[in-house]
PDB file of C-alpha atoms in Angstrom:
ATOM      1  CA  UNK A   1      13.676  83.085 -11.154  1.00 49.00           C
ATOM      2  CA  UNK A   2      12.638  82.652  -7.253  1.00 47.00           C
ATOM      3  CA  UNK A   3      15.451  81.417  -4.862  1.00 46.00           C
ATOM      4  CA  UNK A   4      12.098  78.934  -3.761  1.00 45.00           C
ATOM      5  CA  UNK A   5      10.443  78.446  -6.792  1.00 44.00           C
ATOM      6  CA  UNK A   6      13.260  76.675  -8.400  1.00 41.00           C
ATOM      7  CA  UNK A   7      13.820  74.880  -6.140  1.00 44.00           C
ATOM      8  CA  UNK A   8       9.863  73.479  -5.667  1.00 43.00           C
ATOM      9  CA  UNK A   9      11.185  72.836  -9.389  1.00 44.00           C
ATOM     10  CA  UNK A  10      13.771  70.606  -7.890  1.00 45.00           C
ATOM     11  CA  UNK A  11      12.028  68.952  -5.299  1.00 45.00           C
ATOM     12  CA  UNK A  12       9.453  67.592  -8.130  1.00 49.00           C
ATOM     13  CA  UNK A  13      11.826  66.013 -10.411  1.00 46.00           C
ATOM     14  CA  UNK A  14      13.258  64.400  -7.914  1.00 47.00           C
ATOM     15  CA  UNK A  15      10.443  62.798  -6.411  1.00 50.00           C
ATOM     16  CA  UNK A  16       9.861  61.758 -10.145  1.00 50.00           C
ATOM     17  CA  UNK A  17      12.706  60.390 -11.046  1.00 48.00           C
ATOM     18  CA  UNK A  18      12.782  58.595  -7.539  1.00 53.00           C
ATOM     19  CA  UNK A  19       9.313  57.219  -8.851  1.00 52.00           C
ATOM     20  CA  UNK A  20      10.646  56.592 -12.229  1.00 51.00           C
ATOM     21  CA  UNK A  21      13.536  54.783 -10.595  1.00 49.00           C
ATOM     22  CA  UNK A  22      12.144  52.654  -8.343  1.00 43.00           C
ATOM     23  CA  UNK A  23       8.809  51.277 -11.208  1.00 46.00           C
ATOM     24  CA  UNK A  24      11.811  50.592 -13.316  1.00 45.00           C
ATOM     25  CA  UNK A  25      13.923  48.310 -10.516  1.00 40.00           C
ATOM     26  CA  UNK A  26      10.310  47.173  -9.513  1.00 41.00           C
ATOM     27  CA  UNK A  27      10.114  45.916 -13.861  1.00 38.00           C
ATOM     28  CA  UNK A  28      13.418  44.653 -14.202  1.00 39.00           C
ATOM     29  CA  UNK A  29      12.661  42.241 -11.152  1.00 41.00           C
ATOM     30  CA  UNK A  30       9.337  40.753 -12.121  1.00 39.00           C
ATOM     31  CA  UNK A  31      10.916  40.213 -15.452  1.00 41.00           C
ATOM     32  CA  UNK A  32      13.430  38.676 -14.457  1.00 42.00           C
ATOM     33  CA  UNK A  33      11.545  36.245 -11.516  1.00 42.00           C
ATOM     34  CA  UNK A  34       8.415  35.265 -13.484  1.00 45.00           C
ATOM     35  CA  UNK A  35       9.999  32.245 -15.009  1.00 47.00           C
ATOM     36  CA  UNK A  36      11.361  31.164 -11.530  1.00 45.00           C
ATOM     37  CA  UNK A  37       8.289  32.297  -9.655  1.00 40.00           C
ATOM     38  CA  UNK A  38       5.752  30.881 -12.304  1.00 46.00           C
ATOM     39  CA  UNK A  39       7.818  27.397 -12.173  1.00 46.00           C
ATOM     40  CA  UNK A  40       8.001  27.936  -8.753  1.00 42.00           C
ATOM     41  CA  UNK A  41       3.363  27.801  -8.497  1.00 44.00           C
ATOM     42  CA  UNK A  42       3.253  25.183 -10.875  1.00 51.00           C
ATOM     43  CA  UNK A  43       6.075  22.660  -9.128  1.00 54.00           C
ATOM     44  CA  UNK A  44       3.707  23.676  -5.801  1.00 67.00           C
ATOM     45  CA  UNK A  45       0.479  22.377  -8.148  1.00 90.00           C
ATOM     46  CA  UNK A  46      -0.374  19.299  -6.808  1.00 96.00           C
ATOM     47  CA  UNK A  47      -1.997  16.630  -9.407  1.00 98.00           C
ATOM     48  CA  UNK A  48      -5.219  15.518  -8.789  1.00 98.00           C
ATOM     49  CA  UNK A  49      -6.256  11.659  -8.945  1.00 98.00           C
ATOM     50  CA  UNK A  50     -10.249  10.694  -8.536  1.00 98.00           C
ATOM     51  CA  UNK A  51     -10.055   6.994  -7.522  1.00 99.00           C
ATOM     52  CA  UNK A  52     -14.036   5.414  -8.471  1.00 98.00           C
ATOM     53  CA  UNK A  53     -14.922   1.667  -6.973  1.00 98.00           C
ATOM     54  CA  UNK A  54     -16.284  -0.884  -3.845  1.00 98.00           C
ATOM     55  CA  UNK A  55     -15.117  -2.845  -0.948  1.00 98.00           C
ATOM     56  CA  UNK A  56     -12.013  -3.624  -3.053  1.00 98.00           C
ATOM     57  CA  UNK A  57     -10.159  -0.457  -3.208  1.00 98.00           C
ATOM     58  CA  UNK A  58     -11.722   0.474   0.305  1.00 98.00           C
ATOM     59  CA  UNK A  59      -9.722  -2.035   1.361  1.00 98.00           C
ATOM     60  CA  UNK A  60     -12.975  -3.527   3.234  1.00 98.00           C
ATOM     61  CA  UNK A  61     -12.485  -6.228   6.661  1.00 98.00           C
ATOM     62  CA  UNK A  62      -8.822  -4.578   7.020  1.00 98.00           C
ATOM     63  CA  UNK A  63      -7.456  -1.805   8.845  1.00 98.00           C
ATOM     64  CA  UNK A  64      -7.396   0.215   5.788  1.00 98.00           C
ATOM     65  CA  UNK A  65     -10.737   0.991   5.383  1.00 98.00           C
ATOM     66  CA  UNK A  66      -9.763   3.727   8.007  1.00 98.00           C
ATOM     67  CA  UNK A  67      -6.334   4.369   7.252  1.00 98.00           C
ATOM     68  CA  UNK A  68      -6.009   8.073   7.716  1.00 98.00           C
ATOM     69  CA  UNK A  69      -9.722   9.492   5.816  1.00 98.00           C
ATOM     70  CA  UNK A  70      -8.603  12.835   6.634  1.00 98.00           C
ATOM     71  CA  UNK A  71      -5.325  12.549   4.197  1.00 98.00           C
ATOM     72  CA  UNK A  72      -8.349  12.446   1.069  1.00 98.00           C
ATOM     73  CA  UNK A  73     -11.615  13.516   0.016  1.00 98.00           C
ATOM     74  CA  UNK A  74     -14.984  11.057   0.469  1.00 98.00           C
ATOM     75  CA  UNK A  75     -17.424  11.651  -2.169  1.00 98.00           C
ATOM     76  CA  UNK A  76     -20.297   9.876  -0.352  1.00 97.00           C
ATOM     77  CA  UNK A  77     -19.080  11.908   3.604  1.00 97.00           C
ATOM     78  CA  UNK A  78     -18.817   7.182   4.717  1.00 97.00           C
ATOM     79  CA  UNK A  79     -15.224   7.993   6.452  1.00 98.00           C
ATOM     80  CA  UNK A  80     -12.746   5.551   3.779  1.00 98.00           C
ATOM     81  CA  UNK A  81      -9.361   6.402   4.120  1.00 98.00           C
ATOM     82  CA  UNK A  82      -8.682   2.639   1.944  1.00 98.00           C
ATOM     83  CA  UNK A  83      -6.305   2.748  -1.302  1.00 99.00           C
ATOM     84  CA  UNK A  84      -6.609   5.850  -1.860  1.00 98.00           C
ATOM     85  CA  UNK A  85      -5.452   7.043   1.777  1.00 98.00           C
ATOM     86  CA  UNK A  86      -2.222   4.407   1.182  1.00 99.00           C
ATOM     87  CA  UNK A  87      -1.407   6.467  -2.804  1.00 98.00           C
ATOM     88  CA  UNK A  88      -1.436   9.439  -0.328  1.00 98.00           C
ATOM     89  CA  UNK A  89       0.779   8.315   2.105  1.00 98.00           C
ATOM     90  CA  UNK A  90       2.883   7.000  -0.257  1.00 98.00           C
ATOM     91  CA  UNK A  91       3.233   9.831  -2.167  1.00 98.00           C
ATOM     92  CA  UNK A  92       4.271  12.412   1.011  1.00 98.00           C
ATOM     93  CA  UNK A  93       7.323  10.133   1.117  1.00 98.00           C
ATOM     94  CA  UNK A  94       8.086   9.678  -2.124  1.00 98.00           C
ATOM     95  CA  UNK A  95       7.519  14.164  -2.163  1.00 97.00           C
ATOM     96  CA  UNK A  96       5.020  13.995  -4.797  1.00 98.00           C
ATOM     97  CA  UNK A  97       2.420  16.419  -4.463  1.00 98.00           C
ATOM     98  CA  UNK A  98      -1.331  15.048  -5.001  1.00 98.00           C
ATOM     99  CA  UNK A  99      -5.146  15.831  -3.851  1.00 98.00           C
ATOM    100  CA  UNK A 100      -6.652  12.651  -3.744  1.00 98.00           C
ATOM    101  CA  UNK A 101     -10.261  11.743  -4.767  1.00 98.00           C
ATOM    102  CA  UNK A 102     -12.725   8.484  -3.997  1.00 98.00           C
ATOM    103  CA  UNK A 103     -15.951   8.068  -5.063  1.00 98.00           C
ATOM    104  CA  UNK A 104     -16.624   4.829  -3.466  1.00 98.00           C
ATOM    105  CA  UNK A 105     -19.664   2.157  -2.351  1.00 98.00           C
ATOM    106  CA  UNK A 106     -19.488  -1.429  -1.333  1.00 98.00           C
ATOM    107  CA  UNK A 107     -21.113  -3.873  -4.071  1.00 98.00           C
ATOM    108  CA  UNK A 108     -20.684  -0.863  -6.502  1.00 98.00           C
ATOM    109  CA  UNK A 109     -20.220  -1.590 -10.737  1.00 98.00           C
ATOM    110  CA  UNK A 110     -19.386   1.701 -12.659  1.00 98.00           C
ATOM    111  CA  UNK A 111     -22.505   1.100 -13.737  1.00 98.00           C
ATOM    112  CA  UNK A 112     -23.346   2.000 -10.460  1.00 98.00           C
ATOM    113  CA  UNK A 113     -21.733   5.049 -10.498  1.00 98.00           C
ATOM    114  CA  UNK A 114     -22.304   5.976 -13.809  1.00 98.00           C
ATOM    115  CA  UNK A 115     -26.323   5.855 -12.485  1.00 98.00           C
ATOM    116  CA  UNK A 116     -25.614   7.276  -8.849  1.00 98.00           C
ATOM    117  CA  UNK A 117     -22.489   9.308  -9.367  1.00 98.00           C
ATOM    118  CA  UNK A 118     -22.322  11.109 -12.675  1.00 97.00           C
ATOM    119  CA  UNK A 119     -22.672  14.296 -11.167  1.00 97.00           C
ATOM    120  CA  UNK A 120     -19.615  14.540  -8.639  1.00 97.00           C
ATOM    121  CA  UNK A 121     -17.450  12.267 -11.128  1.00 97.00           C
ATOM    122  CA  UNK A 122     -18.312  14.418 -13.463  1.00 98.00           C
ATOM    123  CA  UNK A 123     -14.851  16.581 -12.735  1.00 98.00           C
ATOM    124  CA  UNK A 124     -12.030  17.914 -14.270  1.00 98.00           C
ATOM    125  CA  UNK A 125      -8.982  14.986 -12.649  1.00 98.00           C
ATOM    126  CA  UNK A 126      -5.420  14.536 -13.770  1.00 98.00           C
ATOM    127  CA  UNK A 127      -5.969  10.760 -13.749  1.00 98.00           C
ATOM    128  CA  UNK A 128      -8.805   8.263 -12.455  1.00 98.00           C
ATOM    129  CA  UNK A 129      -8.565   4.737 -11.760  1.00 99.00           C
ATOM    130  CA  UNK A 130     -11.717   3.094 -11.998  1.00 98.00           C
ATOM    131  CA  UNK A 131     -12.178  -0.384 -10.064  1.00 98.00           C
ATOM    132  CA  UNK A 132     -14.728  -2.668 -11.171  1.00 98.00           C
ATOM    133  CA  UNK A 133     -16.825  -5.454  -9.524  1.00 98.00           C
ATOM    134  CA  UNK A 134     -14.856  -8.389  -8.457  1.00 98.00           C
ATOM    135  CA  UNK A 135     -16.049 -10.746 -10.946  1.00 98.00           C
ATOM    136  CA  UNK A 136     -17.209  -7.921 -13.497  1.00 98.00           C
ATOM    137  CA  UNK A 137     -21.431  -9.258 -14.469  1.00 98.00           C
ATOM    138  CA  UNK A 138     -22.589  -9.825 -10.793  1.00 97.00           C
ATOM    139  CA  UNK A 139     -24.916 -12.151 -13.605  1.00 97.00           C
ATOM    140  CA  UNK A 140     -22.321 -13.681 -16.155  1.00 97.00           C
ATOM    141  CA  UNK A 141     -19.008 -14.038 -13.782  1.00 98.00           C
ATOM    142  CA  UNK A 142     -16.038 -12.812 -16.209  1.00 98.00           C
ATOM    143  CA  UNK A 143     -18.156 -11.500 -18.848  1.00 98.00           C
ATOM    144  CA  UNK A 144     -16.849  -8.046 -19.449  1.00 98.00           C
ATOM    145  CA  UNK A 145     -19.704  -6.654 -21.712  1.00 98.00           C
ATOM    146  CA  UNK A 146     -21.360  -4.089 -19.195  1.00 98.00           C
ATOM    147  CA  UNK A 147     -18.096  -2.739 -17.927  1.00 98.00           C
ATOM    148  CA  UNK A 148     -16.622  -2.593 -21.710  1.00 98.00           C
ATOM    149  CA  UNK A 149     -19.554   0.112 -21.752  1.00 98.00           C
ATOM    150  CA  UNK A 150     -19.393   2.214 -18.965  1.00 98.00           C
ATOM    151  CA  UNK A 151     -15.990   2.090 -19.044  1.00 98.00           C
ATOM    152  CA  UNK A 152     -16.504   3.776 -22.349  1.00 98.00           C
ATOM    153  CA  UNK A 153     -19.583   6.223 -21.532  1.00 98.00           C
ATOM    154  CA  UNK A 154     -16.716   7.043 -18.020  1.00 98.00           C
ATOM    155  CA  UNK A 155     -13.877   7.899 -20.371  1.00 98.00           C
ATOM    156  CA  UNK A 156     -16.362   9.328 -22.923  1.00 98.00           C
ATOM    157  CA  UNK A 157     -17.543  12.131 -19.273  1.00 98.00           C
ATOM    158  CA  UNK A 158     -14.050  12.273 -17.576  1.00 98.00           C
ATOM    159  CA  UNK A 159     -11.904  13.487 -21.258  1.00 98.00           C
ATOM    160  CA  UNK A 160     -13.860  16.317 -22.016  1.00 98.00           C
ATOM    161  CA  UNK A 161     -13.723  17.546 -18.623  1.00 98.00           C
ATOM    162  CA  UNK A 162     -10.049  17.212 -19.464  1.00 98.00           C
ATOM    163  CA  UNK A 163      -8.678  16.205 -22.326  1.00 98.00           C
ATOM    164  CA  UNK A 164      -5.414  15.315 -21.074  1.00 98.00           C
ATOM    165  CA  UNK A 165      -6.673  13.214 -18.206  1.00 98.00           C
ATOM    166  CA  UNK A 166      -5.442   9.523 -17.499  1.00 98.00           C
ATOM    167  CA  UNK A 167      -7.641   6.963 -16.747  1.00 98.00           C
ATOM    168  CA  UNK A 168      -6.224   3.803 -16.140  1.00 99.00           C
ATOM    169  CA  UNK A 169      -8.524  -0.206 -14.353  1.00 98.00           C
ATOM    170  CA  UNK A 170      -7.402  -1.616 -12.555  1.00 99.00           C
ATOM    171  CA  UNK A 171      -7.548  -5.954 -12.748  1.00 98.00           C
ATOM    172  CA  UNK A 172      -7.972  -6.916  -8.968  1.00 98.00           C
ATOM    173  CA  UNK A 173      -7.013 -10.449  -8.042  1.00 98.00           C
ATOM    174  CA  UNK A 174      -8.665 -14.011  -7.494  1.00 98.00           C
ATOM    175  CA  UNK A 175     -11.085 -14.355  -4.953  1.00 98.00           C
ATOM    176  CA  UNK A 176     -10.123 -17.338  -3.602  1.00 98.00           C
ATOM    177  CA  UNK A 177     -13.563 -18.682  -3.087  1.00 98.00           C
ATOM    178  CA  UNK A 178     -14.538 -18.231  -6.061  1.00 98.00           C
ATOM    179  CA  UNK A 179     -11.423 -21.015  -7.093  1.00 98.00           C
ATOM    180  CA  UNK A 180     -11.762 -22.962  -3.912  1.00 98.00           C
ATOM    181  CA  UNK A 181     -15.640 -21.968  -3.197  1.00 97.00           C
ATOM    182  CA  UNK A 182     -17.497 -25.376  -4.457  1.00 96.00           C
ATOM    183  CA  UNK A 183     -19.843 -22.844  -6.843  1.00 96.00           C
ATOM    184  CA  UNK A 184     -17.656 -20.571  -7.143  1.00 98.00           C
ATOM    185  CA  UNK A 185     -17.175 -19.246 -10.962  1.00 98.00           C
ATOM    186  CA  UNK A 186     -13.211 -20.536 -11.408  1.00 98.00           C
ATOM    187  CA  UNK A 187     -13.924 -23.311  -9.169  1.00 98.00           C
ATOM    188  CA  UNK A 188     -11.564 -26.204  -9.729  1.00 96.00           C
ATOM    189  CA  UNK A 189      -9.066 -23.749 -11.414  1.00 98.00           C
ATOM    190  CA  UNK A 190      -5.261 -22.929 -10.449  1.00 98.00           C
ATOM    191  CA  UNK A 191      -6.212 -19.639  -8.266  1.00 98.00           C
ATOM    192  CA  UNK A 192      -4.030 -17.456 -10.773  1.00 98.00           C
ATOM    193  CA  UNK A 193      -6.501 -18.597 -13.383  1.00 98.00           C
ATOM    194  CA  UNK A 194      -9.298 -15.410 -12.589  1.00 98.00           C
ATOM    195  CA  UNK A 195      -7.245 -12.528 -11.855  1.00 98.00           C
ATOM    196  CA  UNK A 196      -6.385 -13.917 -15.775  1.00 98.00           C
ATOM    197  CA  UNK A 197      -8.801 -13.633 -16.985  1.00 98.00           C
ATOM    198  CA  UNK A 198      -9.475 -10.658 -15.130  1.00 98.00           C
ATOM    199  CA  UNK A 199      -6.419  -9.002 -16.323  1.00 98.00           C
ATOM    200  CA  UNK A 200      -7.750 -10.369 -20.316  1.00 98.00           C
ATOM    201  CA  UNK A 201     -10.883  -8.640 -20.189  1.00 98.00           C
ATOM    202  CA  UNK A 202      -9.963  -5.623 -19.501  1.00 98.00           C
ATOM    203  CA  UNK A 203      -6.528  -5.717 -21.356  1.00 98.00           C
ATOM    204  CA  UNK A 204      -9.577  -6.209 -24.225  1.00 98.00           C
ATOM    205  CA  UNK A 205     -11.536  -2.744 -23.013  1.00 98.00           C
ATOM    206  CA  UNK A 206      -7.698  -0.569 -22.843  1.00 98.00           C
ATOM    207  CA  UNK A 207      -7.780  -1.700 -26.798  1.00 98.00           C
ATOM    208  CA  UNK A 208     -11.341  -1.273 -27.679  1.00 98.00           C
ATOM    209  CA  UNK A 209     -11.164   2.603 -26.279  1.00 98.00           C
ATOM    210  CA  UNK A 210      -9.071   5.067 -27.441  1.00 97.00           C
ATOM    211  CA  UNK A 211      -9.737   7.842 -23.995  1.00 98.00           C
ATOM    212  CA  UNK A 212      -8.765   4.696 -21.622  1.00 98.00           C
ATOM    213  CA  UNK A 213      -5.106   4.571 -20.953  1.00 98.00           C
ATOM    214  CA  UNK A 214      -4.890   1.255 -19.261  1.00 98.00           C
ATOM    215  CA  UNK A 215      -4.704  -1.497 -17.070  1.00 98.00           C
ATOM    216  CA  UNK A 216      -3.597  -2.081 -13.744  1.00 99.00           C
ATOM    217  CA  UNK A 217      -2.443  -5.404 -12.775  1.00 98.00           C
ATOM    218  CA  UNK A 218      -3.237  -5.506  -9.402  1.00 99.00           C
ATOM    219  CA  UNK A 219      -4.369  -9.188  -9.496  1.00 98.00           C
ATOM    220  CA  UNK A 220      -1.250 -10.505 -10.769  1.00 98.00           C
ATOM    221  CA  UNK A 221       0.987  -8.973  -9.175  1.00 98.00           C
ATOM    222  CA  UNK A 222      -0.337 -11.685  -6.230  1.00 99.00           C
ATOM    223  CA  UNK A 223      -0.299 -14.031  -8.726  1.00 98.00           C
ATOM    224  CA  UNK A 224       3.316 -13.320  -8.544  1.00 98.00           C
ATOM    225  CA  UNK A 225       3.518 -13.023  -5.501  1.00 98.00           C
ATOM    226  CA  UNK A 226       2.184 -16.556  -4.668  1.00 98.00           C
ATOM    227  CA  UNK A 227       4.683 -18.379  -7.388  1.00 98.00           C
ATOM    228  CA  UNK A 228       7.311 -16.876  -5.088  1.00 98.00           C
ATOM    229  CA  UNK A 229       5.973 -17.803  -1.637  1.00 97.00           C
ATOM    230  CA  UNK A 230       6.370 -14.292  -0.431  1.00 98.00           C
ATOM    231  CA  UNK A 231       2.138 -14.901  -0.227  1.00 98.00           C
ATOM    232  CA  UNK A 232       0.024 -18.741   0.523  1.00 98.00           C
ATOM    233  CA  UNK A 233      -1.705 -19.934  -2.579  1.00 98.00           C
ATOM    234  CA  UNK A 234      -4.787 -21.876  -0.418  1.00 98.00           C
ATOM    235  CA  UNK A 235      -6.032 -19.982   2.785  1.00 96.00           C
ATOM    236  CA  UNK A 236      -8.653 -22.849   2.810  1.00 97.00           C
ATOM    237  CA  UNK A 237      -5.829 -25.290   3.516  1.00 95.00           C
ATOM    238  CA  UNK A 238      -3.936 -23.508   7.312  1.00 94.00           C
ATOM    239  CA  UNK A 239      -0.902 -20.752   6.421  1.00 95.00           C
ATOM    240  CA  UNK A 240       2.252 -21.779   5.036  1.00 95.00           C
ATOM    241  CA  UNK A 241       5.162 -20.440   7.653  1.00 95.00           C
ATOM    242  CA  UNK A 242       6.451 -17.563   6.744  1.00 94.00           C
ATOM    243  CA  UNK A 243       3.985 -16.119   4.483  1.00 98.00           C
ATOM    244  CA  UNK A 244       1.197 -13.996   3.755  1.00 98.00           C
ATOM    245  CA  UNK A 245      -2.135 -13.754   3.584  1.00 98.00           C
ATOM    246  CA  UNK A 246      -3.740 -11.642   0.755  1.00 98.00           C
ATOM    247  CA  UNK A 247      -7.019 -12.011   1.731  1.00 98.00           C
ATOM    248  CA  UNK A 248      -9.477 -11.196   4.787  1.00 98.00           C
ATOM    249  CA  UNK A 249     -11.025 -13.727   7.019  1.00 97.00           C
ATOM    250  CA  UNK A 250     -14.237 -14.552   3.927  1.00 98.00           C
ATOM    251  CA  UNK A 251     -11.508 -15.273   1.284  1.00 98.00           C
ATOM    252  CA  UNK A 252     -12.345 -12.769  -0.932  1.00 98.00           C
ATOM    253  CA  UNK A 253     -11.430  -9.216  -0.021  1.00 98.00           C
ATOM    254  CA  UNK A 254      -8.259  -7.805   0.757  1.00 98.00           C
ATOM    255  CA  UNK A 255      -6.371  -8.606   4.070  1.00 98.00           C
ATOM    256  CA  UNK A 256      -3.774  -5.235   4.916  1.00 98.00           C
ATOM    257  CA  UNK A 257      -1.517  -6.831   2.953  1.00 98.00           C
ATOM    258  CA  UNK A 258      -3.686  -7.838   0.134  1.00 98.00           C
ATOM    259  CA  UNK A 259      -4.405  -4.255   0.183  1.00 98.00           C
ATOM    260  CA  UNK A 260      -1.234  -2.700   0.725  1.00 99.00           C
ATOM    261  CA  UNK A 261       0.328  -4.380  -2.249  1.00 99.00           C
ATOM    262  CA  UNK A 262      -2.132  -4.085  -4.211  1.00 99.00           C
ATOM    263  CA  UNK A 263      -1.803   0.585  -3.447  1.00 99.00           C
ATOM    264  CA  UNK A 264       1.783  -0.596  -4.117  1.00 98.00           C
ATOM    265  CA  UNK A 265       0.780  -0.908  -7.903  1.00 98.00           C
ATOM    266  CA  UNK A 266      -1.501   1.638  -8.292  1.00 98.00           C
ATOM    267  CA  UNK A 267       1.093   4.617  -6.555  1.00 98.00           C
ATOM    268  CA  UNK A 268       4.202   2.523  -8.908  1.00 98.00           C
ATOM    269  CA  UNK A 269       2.101   2.531 -12.409  1.00 98.00           C
ATOM    270  CA  UNK A 270       1.007   5.817 -11.533  1.00 98.00           C
ATOM    271  CA  UNK A 271       3.313   8.017 -10.825  1.00 98.00           C
ATOM    272  CA  UNK A 272       6.343   6.220 -12.130  1.00 98.00           C
ATOM    273  CA  UNK A 273       7.373   5.503  -8.335  1.00 98.00           C
ATOM    274  CA  UNK A 274       9.399   2.491  -8.005  1.00 98.00           C
ATOM    275  CA  UNK A 275       7.994   1.488  -4.661  1.00 98.00           C
ATOM    276  CA  UNK A 276      11.059  -0.117  -3.955  1.00 98.00           C
ATOM    277  CA  UNK A 277      12.272   3.294  -2.949  1.00 98.00           C
ATOM    278  CA  UNK A 278       9.359   3.138   0.037  1.00 98.00           C
ATOM    279  CA  UNK A 279      11.302   0.494   2.311  1.00 97.00           C
ATOM    280  CA  UNK A 280      11.620  -1.310   4.797  1.00 97.00           C
ATOM    281  CA  UNK A 281      10.696   1.725   7.088  1.00 97.00           C
ATOM    282  CA  UNK A 282       7.584   2.174   4.512  1.00 98.00           C
ATOM    283  CA  UNK A 283       5.182   4.382   7.446  1.00 98.00           C
ATOM    284  CA  UNK A 284       1.918   4.034   5.882  1.00 98.00           C
ATOM    285  CA  UNK A 285       3.434  -0.276   6.495  1.00 98.00           C
ATOM    286  CA  UNK A 286       3.682   0.034   9.445  1.00 98.00           C
ATOM    287  CA  UNK A 287       0.605   2.092  10.953  1.00 98.00           C
ATOM    288  CA  UNK A 288      -1.121  -0.299   9.200  1.00 98.00           C
ATOM    289  CA  UNK A 289       0.256  -3.873  11.383  1.00 98.00           C
ATOM    290  CA  UNK A 290       2.421  -4.909   9.387  1.00 98.00           C
ATOM    291  CA  UNK A 291       5.894  -6.028   9.102  1.00 98.00           C
ATOM    292  CA  UNK A 292       8.806  -4.371   7.601  1.00 98.00           C
ATOM    293  CA  UNK A 293      10.615  -7.786   6.160  1.00 97.00           C
ATOM    294  CA  UNK A 294       6.995  -8.249   4.679  1.00 98.00           C
ATOM    295  CA  UNK A 295       5.784  -4.165   3.524  1.00 98.00           C
ATOM    296  CA  UNK A 296       9.683  -4.355   1.680  1.00 98.00           C
ATOM    297  CA  UNK A 297       8.484  -7.922  -0.160  1.00 98.00           C
ATOM    298  CA  UNK A 298       5.497  -7.186  -1.595  1.00 98.00           C
ATOM    299  CA  UNK A 299       7.195  -3.462  -2.809  1.00 98.00           C
ATOM    300  CA  UNK A 300       9.929  -5.806  -4.458  1.00 98.00           C
ATOM    301  CA  UNK A 301       6.974  -7.725  -6.168  1.00 98.00           C
ATOM    302  CA  UNK A 302       4.865  -4.721  -7.182  1.00 98.00           C
ATOM    303  CA  UNK A 303       7.922  -2.884  -8.960  1.00 98.00           C
ATOM    304  CA  UNK A 304       8.576  -7.026 -10.241  1.00 98.00           C
ATOM    305  CA  UNK A 305       5.540  -6.700 -11.489  1.00 98.00           C
ATOM    306  CA  UNK A 306       5.167  -3.217 -12.657  1.00 98.00           C
ATOM    307  CA  UNK A 307       8.772  -3.519 -15.068  1.00 98.00           C
ATOM    308  CA  UNK A 308      10.880  -2.164 -12.847  1.00 97.00           C
ATOM    309  CA  UNK A 309      14.052  -2.571 -10.231  1.00 96.00           C
ATOM    310  CA  UNK A 310      12.909  -5.083  -7.675  1.00 94.00           C
ATOM    311  CA  UNK A 311      16.715  -4.008  -5.950  1.00 91.00           C
ATOM    312  CA  UNK A 312      16.359  -0.625  -6.689  1.00 83.00           C
ATOM    313  CA  UNK A 313      17.952   1.123  -3.840  1.00 63.00           C
ATOM    314  CA  UNK A 314      15.758   4.243  -2.043  1.00 56.00           C
TER     315      UNK A 314
END
């Protein structure tokens, strides 16, 4: 065999061998790294949460309404941050990754959202928080029958989109105007009674509907804040020294402090993260103008209401 032919065959052999070795190394490397890469990719994938509600979820009449609207997706495009934006800020500090979306409209019931926004709500969310009108039925205060129908329909819709979705009903607070006002539906009853009635109605709905995964006790956290003298129970007789007013100026919506407590309870229940771990220096509290001592006290209230350790260190 001529020398040049032998050399060509030798060179061809080494080229093939080098290619085979490169391919083998790549395959081995892929096999060794793929589980870790897959785990990292999974860890980097944010969970999704949708808030459906009205002005109580928007944080209306307080600094929370326009808080960090760019941090959430507002399906109506109204520039609202609200409770969803507080949730997103908490998640950031807790090292959790969430994509936060909301469908909120002032005065809306869940039935209104089903009628007007079904197409935007109908998507595969990981978690959905449903907030009904503040007295459940605008025409029949405290009556949960229509809420039950709306929750059932929303539950079916959302579960069809993602069978693993976690759906919560948010139980809101006693409205001071409904308790202390002469025409209020809870006039003359203890301030905590309205929140307890709302919670009881939603608990019954939760028990009846397999698609609903729990009730978030925001109103009862407000009750706890008042019972422990952190919050003033009656805004009509003046604010007691050292206590916060959870209501806004209309004695109906939440103040910045009330919205902050609302968001803490929602975040704690949905994520399992103890709100106390956020600490007195929590960023959202500072950004909406809360005293760090108030922030820490409200974190403790939220933790206690959720059955978590209110003294847990960060």
